[in-house]
Amino acid sequence: MKSYLKISTAALVIASASVGIGINPAFAQQGAEEQDRGIADIVVTATRREESANRVPLAITALGGDALSDLNVTKFDKLIEYLPNVRAASRGPGASSIFIRGLSTDSPGLQIAGTAGAQPTVALYINDAPASLVGRNLDLYAVDLQRVEVLAGPQGTLFGASAMGGAVRYITNKPDTSAFSAGFNSSYAFTKGGEESVAGDAFINIPVIQDKLAIRAVFYTDRQGGYIDNVAGTFQMPFNANVGIAGKLPTGNPLLVMRAIQSCQATATTVVANCNGSLYRAPTRQTINNDAFVEDNYNDATYRGGRIALTWKVTDDWSVDLMHVRQELDTDGVFDFEPDVGDLKVTKFNDNSLRDRVNLSTWGVNGRLGALDLIYTGSFMKHRATQVADYAGYSNIGLYLPYYECDKGVYYTASYNGNIGNTCYAPNKTYQVRNRTERMTHELRITTPVDKRLRGTFGLFYDDNKLFDNTDWSYLQEAAGFIYRRAPNGVVNANDTSVRPVKVGFFNDVQRQDKQFAAYGEASFDIVPEKLILTGGLRYYDEKASINGSSNSSFGSNNNGATGKPRGVYNATTGTYSSAATPTTIYQVNVNMNQLYADSSPAKYNGVLYKANLTYRIDDRSLVYATYSDGFRPGGFNRKPCSVGTATCPTNADFVRLGTYVPDKVQNYEIGGKFSLMDRRLQVNFAAYQIDWSNIQITLFDQNISNQTFTTNLLDARIRGLEGDVTWRTTPELTFNGAFSYNDSEMTKYRKNTTVLRPLGGPLALSPKFQFNARLHWEKELSSGLAPFAQIGIHYVGKSISDVIDNVDIRYQSSNPTLGYAAAIPVTYNGVTVRPGDVIVPIDGAQNLGSYTTAAMSFGVSKDDWRLEVFGDNLTDKRPELYKSGNDGELRTTTSRPRTIGLRFSYKI
């Protein structure tokens, strides 16, 4: 597939080595020339005030805009992925979940993340605008930024909901009213075994009225070539009856396995000794191929977009800032490969694509009222993501898939005596996700003079966040009699009222809304001026979470009283189906959330978050501190509650309240220090912490409890960690950067009686014990004005697991719908005894992620306003296991781009 990609993973490793939790990396801010051999400082707004990072008693990574540009760090998820103590569960661009300090449990499939997924544990901000999404990340292209700030640990008092693991902030360059400037970057790269890539970005800053009014515009395009091949393959409804093979059970689709085993079930009058499946006729299974989709290097990604900003200095004390961001992200193919198929290879049988669009508008007023600084900011974000994916693999694990894809004779087996067919048709399936997020925020903040012994920041915050999810699952087979097109049922007010294609057998039409009002404050008092400072903060929050809409299916009786006819009329002679005299035209409302939660939605949650900090300043650039801080994540609703005693719910009363889940919370205890040594040539930072995480929200697809994915409060955990970094400017030309993190996470308590989680005492997901990175950077200006430079970096990540969910296995039922009676007695199949509750198909939810080390380097030369650079990433061409998933019954691994070599040129005026 034709596409052109911008390097960046190389820069990524280099960048990762240059920054670490709590550090202001050398060369992070190069706007002002250094007066000596010391390490350059960087100003941050992590405390909602402008302050030197070395004076902030907080574990913070700040990477300046020049460093981002110089190091070619443009992709958000790649930047985060390589920071110590930060991990990502990723299935490609625009499809990542970000975690800090090990606050991670699971990552549900993208097809249900919008409706059933929990809120993120890390808050994303663009300047002062919250921009987090449910189920995926806002993968904003990092260009023309002043800096990126990564705040580790709970930031609940100042940044509110979902900042329980930390916050990531993009700080953009504002228009400069004093001078004209412009510049561009361009790059070309090629990837081993993959396609070439090209990228370009440019900015222009125009003072419209000198020192009063200015406009700044940024534009970019980045076309990244693919490196994963879709190879030829075939697929059918999986089933191996193992008839007559002593000691072997059937394997494959859970329902087909269950039917084969149940055919050996004894009755009061019949005993089937050492049964070999004599009462079960294995179905004929059709095969599909992917000939139409075979393609080398088919996982392309293209970023296109821009930003325009305006700054108006109304008076010396008042100014207005406006900004609009637009980005289009398009991907084709998949970004995780199947190890069972081959290195960087998959077999996909339908289209796989993402069309991601975001428009973000922000506005702000900054001014002074006497001695007080007043800041008002507002934002409106509209985000759309349309994702189409091959879903053939769901036949591996979907308990009811034979009902949709096979003749009735397969599903009901002996009940129909084979008179209504015994074929499973081509398992050609897709799903389409259409998520739309609309988010409006307003914030008013007042700060008192920073030079006073008692000073503070106080604010009010309002957030209205709506998510519209329309997801269609296309798995019905016309050959199996599903021949009707249907529209949403009129008993619900659907967002999308369109008539669905014939193959759509199930769809969600859901609106989630989270409204938040908060009042917060943080005040500092100098117990000993400029030496011992006590800081206290709190945030009162009032959350309202609501859900509306419906889940809809293609079978059963409709809510208006009419009997649904999911299949057409069967002709036993021809084996085909024709339309009924009164064919169904609307879907059954599987769950009407408007009615179901009429008395409980919105759910209301309120509370107070606290923060306390004691800081001792050793000198102007060194300090030690101790902190206590809180964080939380909003609660919400599930599509379908579980009722004890029903066929789809266990008798375990712990799961009776699946309709809602409540907020989960963290408490953080932390000590740390920042030390500037050797006349500012050596900077050492560290933080040690314990985080207690309670009532953890976990998203599950457990067909033994519910046939729909749900989120519930299932677990408590404890995390103990140590993180640190070192920057050493050994000479004016040579700088060493290193950073590490050690995390010891442990699951401590089950909130519900469950068998789906890994054993207590085990670690949380994506939380390796140890990570580190290191970089050497050399640069020297020659008498000619040329400045050659070179840098090399390595990055190490230890072993971890992908999920805390141990299994979501299908369990053998105690009832037998096929034969029409219940039996609690064991069944013997090929000499193997099977009891109700035994596992039929083992699917490992938690995959082991191996440790890995990657290396990168770059070298080049600069002079005045231009820079030329050659770079290389993943130099040893490793396949690090960044993330693994078995959500669709297939083991898939997300890995880094193979070895990439590129050339980059930059120019500024």
CSV table of N, CA and C in Angstrom, one decimal, residues 228-297:
chain,number,residue,atom,x,y,z
A,228,ILE,N,3.5,-4.5,8.5
A,228,ILE,CA,2.9,-5.8,8.8
A,228,ILE,C,2.2,-6.3,7.6
A,229,ASP,N,2.4,-7.6,7.2
A,229,ASP,CA,1.8,-8.2,6.0
A,229,ASP,C,0.6,-9.0,6.4
A,230,ASN,N,-0.4,-8.8,5.5
A,230,ASN,CA,-1.6,-9.7,5.6
A,230,ASN,C,-1.4,-10.8,4.6
A,231,VAL,N,-1.2,-12.0,5.1
A,231,VAL,CA,-0.8,-13.1,4.2
A,231,VAL,C,-2.0,-14.0,4.0
A,232,ALA,N,-2.0,-14.8,2.9
A,232,ALA,CA,-3.1,-15.7,2.5
A,232,ALA,C,-3.4,-16.7,3.6
A,233,GLY,N,-4.7,-16.9,3.8
A,233,GLY,CA,-5.1,-17.9,4.8
A,233,GLY,C,-6.6,-18.2,4.6
A,234,THR,N,-7.0,-19.2,5.4
A,234,THR,CA,-8.4,-19.6,5.3
A,234,THR,C,-8.9,-19.8,6.8
A,235,PHE,N,-10.2,-19.8,6.9
A,235,PHE,CA,-10.8,-19.8,8.3
A,235,PHE,C,-12.2,-20.5,8.2
A,236,GLN,N,-12.6,-21.2,9.2
A,236,GLN,CA,-13.9,-21.8,9.3
A,236,GLN,C,-14.3,-21.8,10.8
A,237,MET,N,-15.6,-22.1,11.0
A,237,MET,CA,-16.1,-22.2,12.4
A,237,MET,C,-15.2,-23.3,13.1
A,238,PRO,N,-14.4,-23.0,14.1
A,238,PRO,CA,-13.5,-23.9,14.6
A,238,PRO,C,-14.2,-25.1,15.4
A,239,PHE,N,-13.8,-26.3,15.0
A,239,PHE,CA,-14.3,-27.5,15.8
A,239,PHE,C,-13.6,-28.7,15.4
A,240,ASN,N,-13.1,-29.4,16.4
A,240,ASN,CA,-12.5,-30.7,16.2
A,240,ASN,C,-13.1,-31.7,17.2
A,241,ALA,N,-13.9,-32.6,16.7
A,241,ALA,CA,-14.7,-33.4,17.6
A,241,ALA,C,-13.9,-34.5,18.3
A,242,ASN,N,-12.8,-34.8,17.7
A,242,ASN,CA,-11.9,-35.9,18.3
A,242,ASN,C,-12.7,-37.2,18.6
A,243,VAL,N,-13.6,-37.5,17.7
A,243,VAL,CA,-14.5,-38.6,17.9
A,243,VAL,C,-13.6,-39.9,17.8
A,244,GLY,N,-13.8,-40.7,18.9
A,244,GLY,CA,-13.1,-42.0,18.9
A,244,GLY,C,-11.7,-42.0,19.4
A,245,ILE,N,-11.2,-40.8,19.7
A,245,ILE,CA,-9.8,-40.7,20.1
A,245,ILE,C,-9.8,-40.7,21.7
A,246,ALA,N,-9.4,-41.8,22.2
A,246,ALA,CA,-9.4,-41.9,23.7
A,246,ALA,C,-8.7,-40.8,24.4
A,247,GLY,N,-9.4,-40.3,25.4
A,247,GLY,CA,-8.8,-39.3,26.3
A,247,GLY,C,-8.8,-37.9,25.7
A,248,LYS,N,-9.4,-37.7,24.6
A,248,LYS,CA,-9.5,-36.3,23.9
A,248,LYS,C,-10.9,-35.7,24.0
A,249,LEU,N,-10.9,-34.5,24.4
A,249,LEU,CA,-12.2,-33.7,24.3
A,249,LEU,C,-12.3,-32.9,23.0
A,250,PRO,N,-13.5,-32.5,22.6
A,250,PRO,CA,-13.6,-31.7,21.4
A,250,PRO,C,-12.9,-30.3,21.7
A,251,THR,N,-12.5,-29.7,20.7
A,251,THR,CA,-11.9,-28.3,20.7
A,251,THR,C,-12.6,-27.4,19.7
A,252,GLY,N,-12.6,-26.1,19.9
A,252,GLY,CA,-13.2,-25.2,19.0
A,252,GLY,C,-14.2,-24.3,19.6
A,253,ASN,N,-15.2,-23.9,18.8
A,253,ASN,CA,-16.2,-23.0,19.3
A,253,ASN,C,-16.9,-23.6,20.5
A,254,PRO,N,-17.1,-22.8,21.6
A,254,PRO,CA,-17.6,-23.4,22.8
A,254,PRO,C,-19.0,-24.1,22.7
A,255,LEU,N,-19.9,-23.5,21.9
A,255,LEU,CA,-21.2,-24.1,21.8
A,255,LEU,C,-21.1,-25.5,21.1
A,256,LEU,N,-20.3,-25.5,20.0
A,256,LEU,CA,-20.1,-26.8,19.3
A,256,LEU,C,-19.5,-27.9,20.2
A,257,VAL,N,-18.6,-27.4,21.0
A,257,VAL,CA,-17.9,-28.3,22.0
A,257,VAL,C,-19.0,-28.8,23.0
A,258,MET,N,-19.8,-27.9,23.5
A,258,MET,CA,-20.8,-28.2,24.5
A,258,MET,C,-21.8,-29.2,24.0
A,259,ARG,N,-22.2,-29.0,22.7
A,259,ARG,CA,-23.2,-29.8,22.1
A,259,ARG,C,-22.6,-31.3,22.0
A,260,ALA,N,-21.4,-31.3,21.5
A,260,ALA,CA,-20.8,-32.7,21.4
A,260,ALA,C,-20.7,-33.4,22.7
A,261,ILE,N,-20.3,-32.7,23.7
A,261,ILE,CA,-20.2,-33.3,25.1
A,261,ILE,C,-21.5,-33.7,25.6
A,262,GLN,N,-22.5,-32.8,25.4
A,262,GLN,CA,-23.9,-33.1,25.9
A,262,GLN,C,-24.5,-34.3,25.1
A,263,SER,N,-24.1,-34.6,23.9
A,263,SER,CA,-24.7,-35.7,23.2
A,263,SER,C,-24.3,-37.0,23.9
A,264,CYS,N,-23.3,-37.0,24.8
A,264,CYS,CA,-23.0,-38.2,25.6
A,264,CYS,C,-23.6,-38.2,26.9
A,265,GLN,N,-24.5,-37.3,27.2
A,265,GLN,CA,-25.1,-37.2,28.5
A,265,GLN,C,-26.1,-38.3,28.8
A,266,ALA,N,-25.9,-38.9,29.9
A,266,ALA,CA,-26.8,-40.0,30.3
A,266,ALA,C,-28.1,-39.5,30.8
A,267,THR,N,-29.1,-40.3,30.6
A,267,THR,CA,-30.5,-40.0,31.1
A,267,THR,C,-30.9,-41.0,32.1
A,268,ALA,N,-32.1,-40.9,32.6
A,268,ALA,CA,-32.6,-41.9,33.6
A,268,ALA,C,-32.7,-43.2,33.0
A,269,THR,N,-32.9,-43.3,31.7
A,269,THR,CA,-33.1,-44.6,31.0
A,269,THR,C,-32.0,-45.0,30.1
A,270,THR,N,-31.0,-44.1,29.9
A,270,THR,CA,-30.0,-44.3,28.9
A,270,THR,C,-28.6,-44.1,29.5
A,271,VAL,N,-27.7,-45.0,29.3
A,271,VAL,CA,-26.4,-44.8,29.8
A,271,VAL,C,-25.5,-44.9,28.6
A,272,VAL,N,-24.6,-43.9,28.4
A,272,VAL,CA,-23.7,-43.9,27.2
A,272,VAL,C,-22.3,-44.0,27.8
A,273,ALA,N,-21.8,-45.2,27.8
A,273,ALA,CA,-20.5,-45.5,28.4
A,273,ALA,C,-19.4,-45.1,27.4
A,274,ASN,N,-18.4,-44.4,27.9
A,274,ASN,CA,-17.2,-44.1,27.1
A,274,ASN,C,-17.6,-43.5,25.8
A,275,CYS,N,-18.6,-42.6,25.8
A,275,CYS,CA,-19.2,-42.0,24.6
A,275,CYS,C,-18.2,-41.5,23.6
A,276,ASN,N,-18.4,-41.7,22.4
A,276,ASN,CA,-17.5,-41.1,21.3
A,276,ASN,C,-18.3,-40.2,20.4
A,277,GLY,N,-19.4,-39.6,21.0
A,277,GLY,CA,-20.1,-38.6,20.2
A,277,GLY,C,-21.2,-39.2,19.3
A,278,SER,N,-21.7,-40.4,19.6
A,278,SER,CA,-22.6,-41.1,18.7
A,278,SER,C,-23.9,-40.4,18.5
A,279,LEU,N,-24.3,-39.5,19.4
A,279,LEU,CA,-25.5,-38.8,19.3
A,279,LEU,C,-25.4,-37.4,18.7
A,280,TYR,N,-24.1,-37.1,18.3
A,280,TYR,CA,-23.9,-35.8,17.8
A,280,TYR,C,-23.3,-35.9,16.4
A,281,ARG,N,-23.9,-35.2,15.5
A,281,ARG,CA,-23.4,-35.2,14.1
A,281,ARG,C,-22.7,-33.9,13.9
A,282,ALA,N,-21.4,-34.0,13.7
A,282,ALA,CA,-20.5,-32.8,13.5
A,282,ALA,C,-21.0,-32.1,12.2
A,283,PRO,N,-21.1,-30.7,12.3
A,283,PRO,CA,-21.6,-30.0,11.2
A,283,PRO,C,-20.6,-29.9,10.1
A,284,THR,N,-21.2,-29.7,8.9
A,284,THR,CA,-20.3,-29.3,7.7
A,284,THR,C,-20.0,-27.8,7.9
A,285,ARG,N,-18.7,-27.5,7.8
A,285,ARG,CA,-18.3,-26.1,8.0
A,285,ARG,C,-17.7,-25.5,6.7
A,286,GLN,N,-18.3,-24.4,6.3
A,286,GLN,CA,-17.8,-23.7,5.1
A,286,GLN,C,-16.5,-22.9,5.5
A,287,THR,N,-15.7,-22.7,4.5
A,287,THR,CA,-14.4,-22.0,4.7
A,287,THR,C,-14.4,-20.7,3.9
A,288,ILE,N,-13.8,-19.6,4.5
A,288,ILE,CA,-13.5,-18.4,3.8
A,288,ILE,C,-12.0,-18.2,3.6
A,289,ASN,N,-11.7,-17.4,2.6
A,289,ASN,CA,-10.3,-17.0,2.4
A,289,ASN,C,-10.2,-15.5,2.4
A,290,ASN,N,-9.0,-15.0,2.4
A,290,ASN,CA,-8.7,-13.6,2.5
A,290,ASN,C,-8.0,-13.1,1.2
A,291,ASP,N,-8.2,-13.8,0.1
A,291,ASP,CA,-7.5,-13.5,-1.1
A,291,ASP,C,-7.7,-12.0,-1.5
A,292,ALA,N,-8.8,-11.4,-1.3
A,292,ALA,CA,-9.1,-10.1,-1.7
A,292,ALA,C,-8.4,-9.0,-0.8
A,293,PHE,N,-7.8,-9.5,0.3
A,293,PHE,CA,-7.3,-8.6,1.3
A,293,PHE,C,-5.8,-8.8,1.5
A,294,VAL,N,-5.2,-9.8,0.8
A,294,VAL,CA,-3.8,-10.0,1.0
A,294,VAL,C,-3.0,-8.8,0.5
A,295,GLU,N,-2.0,-8.4,1.3
A,295,GLU,CA,-1.2,-7.2,1.0
A,295,GLU,C,0.0,-7.2,1.9
A,296,ASP,N,1.1,-6.8,1.3
A,296,ASP,CA,2.3,-6.5,2.1
A,296,ASP,C,2.3,-5.1,2.7
A,297,ASN,N,2.8,-5.0,3.9
A,297,ASN,CA,3.0,-3.6,4.5
A,297,ASN,C,1.7,-2.9,4.5
